[in-house]
Coordinates of C-alpha atoms and ligand atoms in Angstrom, one line a residue:
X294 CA -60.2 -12.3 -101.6
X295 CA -57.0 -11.8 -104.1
X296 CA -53.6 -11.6 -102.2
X297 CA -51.0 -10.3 -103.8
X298 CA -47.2 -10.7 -102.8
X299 CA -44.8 -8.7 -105.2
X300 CA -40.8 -8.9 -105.2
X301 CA -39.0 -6.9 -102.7
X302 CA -37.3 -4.0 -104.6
X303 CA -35.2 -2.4 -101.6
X304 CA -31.5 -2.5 -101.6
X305 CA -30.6 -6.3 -101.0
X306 CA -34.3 -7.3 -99.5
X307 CA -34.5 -10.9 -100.3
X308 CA -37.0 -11.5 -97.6
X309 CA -40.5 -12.4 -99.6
X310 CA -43.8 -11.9 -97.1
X311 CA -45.3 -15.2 -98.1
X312 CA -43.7 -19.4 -98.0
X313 CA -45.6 -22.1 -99.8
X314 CA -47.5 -22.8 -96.4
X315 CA -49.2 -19.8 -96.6
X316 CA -50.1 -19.9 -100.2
X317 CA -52.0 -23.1 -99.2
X318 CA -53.7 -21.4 -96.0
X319 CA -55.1 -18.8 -97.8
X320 CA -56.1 -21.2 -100.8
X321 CA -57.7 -23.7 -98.2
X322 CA -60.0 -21.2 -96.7
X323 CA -61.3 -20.4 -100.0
X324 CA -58.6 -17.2 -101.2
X325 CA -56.6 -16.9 -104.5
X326 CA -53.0 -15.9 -104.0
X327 CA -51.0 -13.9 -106.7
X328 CA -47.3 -13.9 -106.6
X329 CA -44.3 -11.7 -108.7
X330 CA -42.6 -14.4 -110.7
X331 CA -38.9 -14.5 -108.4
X332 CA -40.4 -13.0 -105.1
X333 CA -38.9 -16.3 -103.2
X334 CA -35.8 -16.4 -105.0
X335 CA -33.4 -14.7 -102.3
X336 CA -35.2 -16.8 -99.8
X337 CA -34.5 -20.2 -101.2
X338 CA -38.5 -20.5 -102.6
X339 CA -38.8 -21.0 -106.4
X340 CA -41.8 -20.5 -108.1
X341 CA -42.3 -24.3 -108.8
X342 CA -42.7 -24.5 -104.5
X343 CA -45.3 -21.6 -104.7
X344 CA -47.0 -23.5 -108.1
X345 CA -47.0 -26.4 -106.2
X346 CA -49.2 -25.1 -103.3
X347 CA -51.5 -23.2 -105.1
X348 CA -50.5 -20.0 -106.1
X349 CA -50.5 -18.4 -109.5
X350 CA -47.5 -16.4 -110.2
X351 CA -47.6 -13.2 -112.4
X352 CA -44.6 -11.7 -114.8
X353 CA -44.5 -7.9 -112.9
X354 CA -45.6 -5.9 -109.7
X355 CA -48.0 -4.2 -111.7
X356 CA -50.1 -7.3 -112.4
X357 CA -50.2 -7.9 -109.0
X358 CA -51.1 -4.7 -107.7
X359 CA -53.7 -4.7 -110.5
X360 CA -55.8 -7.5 -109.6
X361 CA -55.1 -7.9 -106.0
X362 CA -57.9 -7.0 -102.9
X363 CA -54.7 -7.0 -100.2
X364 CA -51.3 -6.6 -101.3
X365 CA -48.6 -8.8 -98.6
X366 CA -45.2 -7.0 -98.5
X367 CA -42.1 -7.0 -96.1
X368 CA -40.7 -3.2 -96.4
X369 CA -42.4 -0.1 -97.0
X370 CA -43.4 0.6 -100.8
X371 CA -40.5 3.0 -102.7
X372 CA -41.3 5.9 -104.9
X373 CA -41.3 3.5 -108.1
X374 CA -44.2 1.6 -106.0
X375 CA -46.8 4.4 -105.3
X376 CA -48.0 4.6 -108.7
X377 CA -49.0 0.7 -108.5
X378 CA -51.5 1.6 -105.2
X379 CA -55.3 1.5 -106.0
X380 CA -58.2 3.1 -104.1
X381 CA -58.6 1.3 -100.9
X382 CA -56.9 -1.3 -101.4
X383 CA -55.4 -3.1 -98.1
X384 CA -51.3 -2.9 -97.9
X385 CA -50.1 -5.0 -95.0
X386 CA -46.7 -4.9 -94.5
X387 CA -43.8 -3.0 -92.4
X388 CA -44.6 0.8 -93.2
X389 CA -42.5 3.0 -90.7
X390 CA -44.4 5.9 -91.9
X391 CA -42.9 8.2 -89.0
X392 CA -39.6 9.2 -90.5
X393 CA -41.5 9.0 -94.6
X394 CA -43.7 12.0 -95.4
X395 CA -43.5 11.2 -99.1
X396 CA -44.8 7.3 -98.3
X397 CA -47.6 8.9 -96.2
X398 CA -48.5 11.5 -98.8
X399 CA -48.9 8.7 -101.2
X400 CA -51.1 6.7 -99.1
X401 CA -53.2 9.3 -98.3
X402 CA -53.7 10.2 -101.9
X403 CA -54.2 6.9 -103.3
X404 CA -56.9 5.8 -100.3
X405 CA -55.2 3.3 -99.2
X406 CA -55.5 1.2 -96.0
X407 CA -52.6 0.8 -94.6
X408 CA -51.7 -1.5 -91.8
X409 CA -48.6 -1.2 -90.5
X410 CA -46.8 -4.9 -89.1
X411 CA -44.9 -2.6 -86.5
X412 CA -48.0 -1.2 -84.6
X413 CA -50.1 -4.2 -84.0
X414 CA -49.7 -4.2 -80.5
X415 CA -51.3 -6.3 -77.7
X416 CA -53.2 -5.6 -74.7
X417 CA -49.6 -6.1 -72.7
X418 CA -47.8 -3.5 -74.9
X419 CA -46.3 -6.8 -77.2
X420 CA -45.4 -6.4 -81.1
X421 CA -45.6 -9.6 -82.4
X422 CA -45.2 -8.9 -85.5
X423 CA -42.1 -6.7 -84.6
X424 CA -40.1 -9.0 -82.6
X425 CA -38.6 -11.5 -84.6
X426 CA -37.1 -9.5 -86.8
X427 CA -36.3 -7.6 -83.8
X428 CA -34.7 -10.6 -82.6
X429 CA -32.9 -11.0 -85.8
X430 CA -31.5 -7.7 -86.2
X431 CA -30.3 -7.3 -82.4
X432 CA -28.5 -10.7 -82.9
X433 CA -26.8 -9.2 -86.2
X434 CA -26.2 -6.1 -84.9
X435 CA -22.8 -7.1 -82.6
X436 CA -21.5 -9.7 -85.1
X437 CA -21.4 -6.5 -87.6
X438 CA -20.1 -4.3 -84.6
X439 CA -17.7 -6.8 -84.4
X440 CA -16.9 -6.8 -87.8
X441 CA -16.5 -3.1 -88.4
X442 CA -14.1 -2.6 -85.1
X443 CA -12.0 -5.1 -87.6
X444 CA -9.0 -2.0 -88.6
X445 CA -9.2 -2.9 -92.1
X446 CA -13.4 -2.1 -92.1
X447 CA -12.3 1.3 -90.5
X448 CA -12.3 0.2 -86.7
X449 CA -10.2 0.6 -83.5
X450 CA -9.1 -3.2 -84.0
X451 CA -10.4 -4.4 -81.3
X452 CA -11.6 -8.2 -80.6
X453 CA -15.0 -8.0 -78.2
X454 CA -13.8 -10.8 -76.0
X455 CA -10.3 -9.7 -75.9
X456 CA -7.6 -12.5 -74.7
X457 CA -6.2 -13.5 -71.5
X458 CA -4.3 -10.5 -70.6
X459 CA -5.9 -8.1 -72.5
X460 CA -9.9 -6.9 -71.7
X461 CA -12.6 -7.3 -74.0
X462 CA -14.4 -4.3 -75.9
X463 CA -16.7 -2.5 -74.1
X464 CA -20.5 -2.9 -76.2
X465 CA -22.9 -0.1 -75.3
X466 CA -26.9 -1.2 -75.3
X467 CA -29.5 1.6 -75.8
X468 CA -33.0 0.3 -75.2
X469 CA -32.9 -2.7 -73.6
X470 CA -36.4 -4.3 -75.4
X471 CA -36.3 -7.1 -77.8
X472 CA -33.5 -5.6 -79.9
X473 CA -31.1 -5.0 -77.0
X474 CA -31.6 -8.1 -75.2
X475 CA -30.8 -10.2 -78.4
X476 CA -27.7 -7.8 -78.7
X477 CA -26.5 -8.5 -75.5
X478 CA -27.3 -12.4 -75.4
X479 CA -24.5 -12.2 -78.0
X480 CA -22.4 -9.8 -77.0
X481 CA -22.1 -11.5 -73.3
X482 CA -21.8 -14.9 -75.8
X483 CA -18.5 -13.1 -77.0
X484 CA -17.2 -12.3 -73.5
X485 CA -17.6 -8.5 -74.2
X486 CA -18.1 -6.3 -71.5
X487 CA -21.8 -4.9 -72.0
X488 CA -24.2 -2.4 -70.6
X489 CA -27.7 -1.8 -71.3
X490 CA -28.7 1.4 -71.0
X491 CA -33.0 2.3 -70.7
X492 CA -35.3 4.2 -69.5
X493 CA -37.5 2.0 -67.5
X494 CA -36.0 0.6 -64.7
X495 CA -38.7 -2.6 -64.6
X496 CA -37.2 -3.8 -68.1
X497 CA -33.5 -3.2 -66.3
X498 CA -34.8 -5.2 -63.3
X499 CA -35.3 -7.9 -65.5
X500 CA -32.3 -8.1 -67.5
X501 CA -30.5 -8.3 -64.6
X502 CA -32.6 -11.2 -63.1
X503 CA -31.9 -12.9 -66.3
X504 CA -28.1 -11.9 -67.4
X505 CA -27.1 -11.5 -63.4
X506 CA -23.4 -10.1 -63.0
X507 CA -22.4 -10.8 -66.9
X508 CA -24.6 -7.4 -68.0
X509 CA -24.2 -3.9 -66.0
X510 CA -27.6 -1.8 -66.5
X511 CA -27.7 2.0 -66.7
X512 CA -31.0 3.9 -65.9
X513 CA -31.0 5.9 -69.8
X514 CA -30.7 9.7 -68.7
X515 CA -28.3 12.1 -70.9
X516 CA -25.6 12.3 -68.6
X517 CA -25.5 8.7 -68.3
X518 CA -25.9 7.5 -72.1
X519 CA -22.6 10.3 -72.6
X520 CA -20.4 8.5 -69.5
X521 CA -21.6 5.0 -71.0
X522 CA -21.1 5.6 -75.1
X523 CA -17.7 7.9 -74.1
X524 CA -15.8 4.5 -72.8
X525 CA -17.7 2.3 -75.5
X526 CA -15.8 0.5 -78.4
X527 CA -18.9 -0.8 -79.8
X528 CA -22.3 1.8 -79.3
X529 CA -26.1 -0.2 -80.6
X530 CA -28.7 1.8 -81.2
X531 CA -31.9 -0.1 -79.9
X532 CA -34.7 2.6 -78.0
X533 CA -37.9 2.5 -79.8
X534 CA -41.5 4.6 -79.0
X535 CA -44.3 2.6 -80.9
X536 CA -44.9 4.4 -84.3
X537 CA -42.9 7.7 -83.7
X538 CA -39.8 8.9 -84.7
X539 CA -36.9 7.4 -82.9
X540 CA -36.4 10.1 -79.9
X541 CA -32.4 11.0 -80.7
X542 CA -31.1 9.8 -77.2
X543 CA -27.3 10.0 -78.6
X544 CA -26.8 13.5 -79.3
X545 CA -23.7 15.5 -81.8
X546 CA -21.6 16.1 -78.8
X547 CA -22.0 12.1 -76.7
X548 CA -20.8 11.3 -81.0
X549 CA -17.5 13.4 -80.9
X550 CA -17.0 12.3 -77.4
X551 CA -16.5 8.9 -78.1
X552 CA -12.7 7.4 -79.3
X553 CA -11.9 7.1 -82.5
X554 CA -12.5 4.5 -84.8
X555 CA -14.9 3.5 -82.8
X556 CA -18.2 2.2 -83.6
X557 CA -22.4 2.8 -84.1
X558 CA -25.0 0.3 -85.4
X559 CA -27.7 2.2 -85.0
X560 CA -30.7 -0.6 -85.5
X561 CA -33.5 2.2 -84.6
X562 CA -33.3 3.7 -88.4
X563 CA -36.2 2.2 -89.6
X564 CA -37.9 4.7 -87.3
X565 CA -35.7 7.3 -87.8
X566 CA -32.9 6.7 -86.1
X567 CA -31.6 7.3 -82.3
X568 CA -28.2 8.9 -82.9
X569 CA -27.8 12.4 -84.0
X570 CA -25.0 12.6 -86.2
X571 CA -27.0 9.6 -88.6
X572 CA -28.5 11.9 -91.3
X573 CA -28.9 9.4 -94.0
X574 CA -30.2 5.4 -94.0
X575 CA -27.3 3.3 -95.6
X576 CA -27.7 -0.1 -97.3
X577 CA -26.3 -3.5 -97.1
X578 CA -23.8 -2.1 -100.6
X579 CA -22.4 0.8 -98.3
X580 CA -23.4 0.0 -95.0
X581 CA -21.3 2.9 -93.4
X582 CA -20.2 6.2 -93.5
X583 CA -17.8 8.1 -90.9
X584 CA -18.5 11.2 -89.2
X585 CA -16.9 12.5 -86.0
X586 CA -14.0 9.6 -86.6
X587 CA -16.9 7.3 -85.4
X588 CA -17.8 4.2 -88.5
X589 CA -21.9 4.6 -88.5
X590 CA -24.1 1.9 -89.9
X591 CA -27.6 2.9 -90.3
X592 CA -29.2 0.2 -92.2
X593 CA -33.2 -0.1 -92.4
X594 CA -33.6 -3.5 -93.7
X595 CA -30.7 -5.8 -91.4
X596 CA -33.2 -8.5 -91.6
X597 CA -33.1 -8.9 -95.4
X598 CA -29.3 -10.1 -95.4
X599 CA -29.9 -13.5 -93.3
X600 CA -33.5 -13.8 -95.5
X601 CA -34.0 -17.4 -95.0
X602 CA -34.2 -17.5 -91.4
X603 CA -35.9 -14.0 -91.5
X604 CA -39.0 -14.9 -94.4
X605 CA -40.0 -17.9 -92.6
X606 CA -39.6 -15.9 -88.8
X607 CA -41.7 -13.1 -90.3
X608 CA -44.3 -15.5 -92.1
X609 CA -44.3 -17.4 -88.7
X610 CA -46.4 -14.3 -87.0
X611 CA -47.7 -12.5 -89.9
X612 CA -49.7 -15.4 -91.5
X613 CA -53.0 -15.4 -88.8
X614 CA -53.1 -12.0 -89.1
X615 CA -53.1 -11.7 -92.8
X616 CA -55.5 -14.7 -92.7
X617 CA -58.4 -12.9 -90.5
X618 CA -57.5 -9.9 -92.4
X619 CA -58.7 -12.3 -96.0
X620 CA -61.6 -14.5 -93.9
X621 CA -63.7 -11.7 -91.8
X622 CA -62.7 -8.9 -94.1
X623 CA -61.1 -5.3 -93.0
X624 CA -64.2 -4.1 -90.8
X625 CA -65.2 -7.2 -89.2
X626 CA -61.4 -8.5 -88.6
X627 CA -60.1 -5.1 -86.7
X628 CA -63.5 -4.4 -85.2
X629 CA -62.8 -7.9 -83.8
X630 CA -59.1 -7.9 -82.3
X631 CA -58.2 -4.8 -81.2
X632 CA -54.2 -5.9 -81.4
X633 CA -54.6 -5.4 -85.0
X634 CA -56.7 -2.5 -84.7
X635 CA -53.9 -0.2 -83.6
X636 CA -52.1 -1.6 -86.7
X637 CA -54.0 0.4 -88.7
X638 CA -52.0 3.6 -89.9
X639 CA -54.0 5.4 -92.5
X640 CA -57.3 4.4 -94.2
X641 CA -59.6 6.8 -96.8
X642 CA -57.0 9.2 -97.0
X643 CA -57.0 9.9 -93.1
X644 CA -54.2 9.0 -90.7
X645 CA -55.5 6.5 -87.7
X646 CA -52.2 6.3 -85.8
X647 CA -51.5 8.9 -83.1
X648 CA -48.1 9.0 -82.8
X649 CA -47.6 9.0 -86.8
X650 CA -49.9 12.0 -87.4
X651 CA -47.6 14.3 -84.7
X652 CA -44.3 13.0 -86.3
X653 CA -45.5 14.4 -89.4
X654 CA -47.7 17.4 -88.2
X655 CA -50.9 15.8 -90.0
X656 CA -53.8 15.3 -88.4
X657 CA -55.1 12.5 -86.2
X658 CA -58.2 10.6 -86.9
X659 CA -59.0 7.9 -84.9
X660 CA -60.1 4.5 -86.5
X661 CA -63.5 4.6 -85.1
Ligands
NAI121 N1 -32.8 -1.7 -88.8 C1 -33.5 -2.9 -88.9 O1 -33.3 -3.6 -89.9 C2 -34.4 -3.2 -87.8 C3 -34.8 -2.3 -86.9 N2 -35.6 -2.6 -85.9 C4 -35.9 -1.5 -85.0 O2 -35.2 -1.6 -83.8 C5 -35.9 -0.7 -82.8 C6 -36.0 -1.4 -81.5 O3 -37.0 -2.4 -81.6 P1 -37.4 -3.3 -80.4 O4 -36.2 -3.7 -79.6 O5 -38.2 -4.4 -81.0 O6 -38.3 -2.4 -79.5 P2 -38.8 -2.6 -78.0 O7 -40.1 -1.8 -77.9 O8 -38.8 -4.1 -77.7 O9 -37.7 -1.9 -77.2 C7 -37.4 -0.6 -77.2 C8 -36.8 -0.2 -75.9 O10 -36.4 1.2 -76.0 C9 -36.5 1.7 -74.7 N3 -36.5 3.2 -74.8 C10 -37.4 4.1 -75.3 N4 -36.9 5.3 -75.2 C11 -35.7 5.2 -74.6 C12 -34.7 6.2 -74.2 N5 -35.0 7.5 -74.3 N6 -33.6 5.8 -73.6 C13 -33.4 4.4 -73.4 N7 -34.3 3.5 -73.7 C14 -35.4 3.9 -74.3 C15 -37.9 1.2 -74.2 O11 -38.0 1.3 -72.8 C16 -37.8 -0.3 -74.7 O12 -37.3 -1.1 -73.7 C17 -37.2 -0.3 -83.5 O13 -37.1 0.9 -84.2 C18 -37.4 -1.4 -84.5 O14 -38.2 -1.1 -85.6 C19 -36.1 -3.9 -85.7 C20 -35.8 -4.9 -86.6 C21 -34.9 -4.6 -87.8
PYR122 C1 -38.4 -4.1 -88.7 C2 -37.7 -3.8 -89.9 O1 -37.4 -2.7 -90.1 C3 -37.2 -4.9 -90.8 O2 -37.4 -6.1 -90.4 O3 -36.7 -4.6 -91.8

């Protein structure tokens, strides 16, 4: 098989979906690998590095969407991308078709199977190839918080431990998964004074077993997410529903409740976002925007600012699936692991993943 790995063209993506260890993988078990001339650059890898273990690199994304059997991405393909699609080709990368109609629409009309890194699920409910960049962008999330509660970002000016004498900031959790326990690991690193806030009271169970007294937990119902975000300085946005649309658990009215010059980071955008008043994703160039007195960041690619650690976290989990994907081919490898099966978001101009097709209103075809 032809793998092809183009440049990341979103704003300030310098993750690439492929290190020089899997360029040799694929080439040891008989593959060719095709890369965009620069892909590595924002992730330390020069060319020379990819040269060196095997892989040929190419002068633009077209060439590499031309001769490529499986294209290897990290974000979902922008408008200037669709054109490059051919029929059935395989995309495996983070899609997040839920909140993009226009994405889908392309898909769909180009045939083009689509597997979707944030849907590969395991038997126990597990993303694996979610978390650690779920693990990344819950730990960035507070140290931004923290930086936008700064008065000259905007913010109440506020430190999140406080000082002897004065209390620390309260930090507000929604979704208490991967994302909100790596949000509160650092935020209860800072000293702040944190609650988690969701909806299933086994994950709150364990958060307390593992944080004890230095985390409260909130059972997530609307009353409570207003009484919690109402007090907070610092408000994360963390609840996530496999494939859908973020469900919009902080509504207008919890937004203007809050004080001013306080603060969102609502990590949940890539799905749409949790928070009402977010109507627009920002970028790492103009991260925020203020509505209701409250500074909202709502970027969809957090990840792609700390891209060193981030590539080779990704490439860590991605790899062995991309690998069974290129050794047993599409049929045989999803017939064969069922985890990657549910990855599967559109294929021959049908949509394959439930919760997708009702965001949307499209219909539902399931992968058998
Ligand atoms: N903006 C970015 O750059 C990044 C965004 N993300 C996104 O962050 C979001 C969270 O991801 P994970 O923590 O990995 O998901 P997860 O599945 O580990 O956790 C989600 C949590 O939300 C809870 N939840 C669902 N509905 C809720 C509600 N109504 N109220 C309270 N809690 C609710 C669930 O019970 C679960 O514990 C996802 O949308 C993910 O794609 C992840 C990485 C980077
Ligand atoms: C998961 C996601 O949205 C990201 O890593 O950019």
């Amino acid at each position: 098989m032809i793998i092809g790995v183009p440049r990341e063209i979103k704003n300030n993506e310098n993750r690439v979906a492929i290190t020089p260890a899997g360029v040799e993988a694929f080439k040891v078990a008989g593959h060719k690998v095709v890369i965009e001339s620069g892909a590595g650059a924002g992730s330390g890898i020069s060319d020379r590095q990819y040269v060196a273990a095997g892989a040929e690199m190419l002068a633009s994304p077209g060439e590499v969407f031309g001769v490529s059997d499986m294209i290897v991405k990290v974000k979902e393909p922008l408008a200037q991308e669709y054109d490059l699609f051919r029929e059935n080709q395989l995309l495996f990368t983070y899609l997040h078709l839920a909140p993009e109609p226009e994405l889908t629409g392309a898909l769909l009309r180009k045939k083009v199977t689509g597997i979707a890194y944030e849907t590969i699920q395991t038997s126990d409910g597990a993303l694996p190839l979610l978390t650690p960049m779920s693990e990344v962008a819950g730990r960035m999330s507070v140290q931004i918080g923290a930086q936008f509660l700064e008065k000259h970002y905007g913010g109440l000016g506020v430190l999140l431990g406080g000082v002897p004498g004065v209390p620390p900031a309260k930090v507000v959790i929604v979704g208490g998964g991967v994302v909100g326990t790596n949000a509160a690991k650092i935020a209860v690193g800072m000293g702040a004074d944190v609650t988690i806030v969701d909806k299933n009271p086994n994950r709150l169970r364990y958060l307390d077993d593992i944080f004890g007294a230095r985390l409260k937990t909130l059972i997530s119902n609307p009353y409570n997410v207003k009484e919690a975000v109402t007090k907070a300085d610092l408000v994360i946005g963390a609840v996530l529903i496999p494939g859908a649309r973020a469900p919009r658990v902080i509504t207008e009215d919890m937004v203007k409740s809050m004080k001013p010059a306080s603060v969102i980071v609502d990590v949940a955008i890539d799905q749409g976002g949790c928070v009402e008043t977010i109507d627009r994703v920002t970028t790492h160039n103009d991260p925020v925007f203020i509505k209701h007195d409250v500074v909202h960041y709502a970027v969809a690619n957090m990840p792609g600012a700390v891209a060193r650690t981030s590539t080779f976290a990704l490439t860590n989990v991605t790899l062995p699936y991309a690998l069974a994907l290129a050794n047993k081919g599409f049929s045989r490898a999803v017939r064969e692991d069922a985890a990657l099966a549910r990855g599967v978001n559109v294929i021959d101009g049908k949509v394959t993943y439930q919760a997708v097709a009702e965001a949307l209103g499209l219909e539902y075809t399931p992968l058998q």
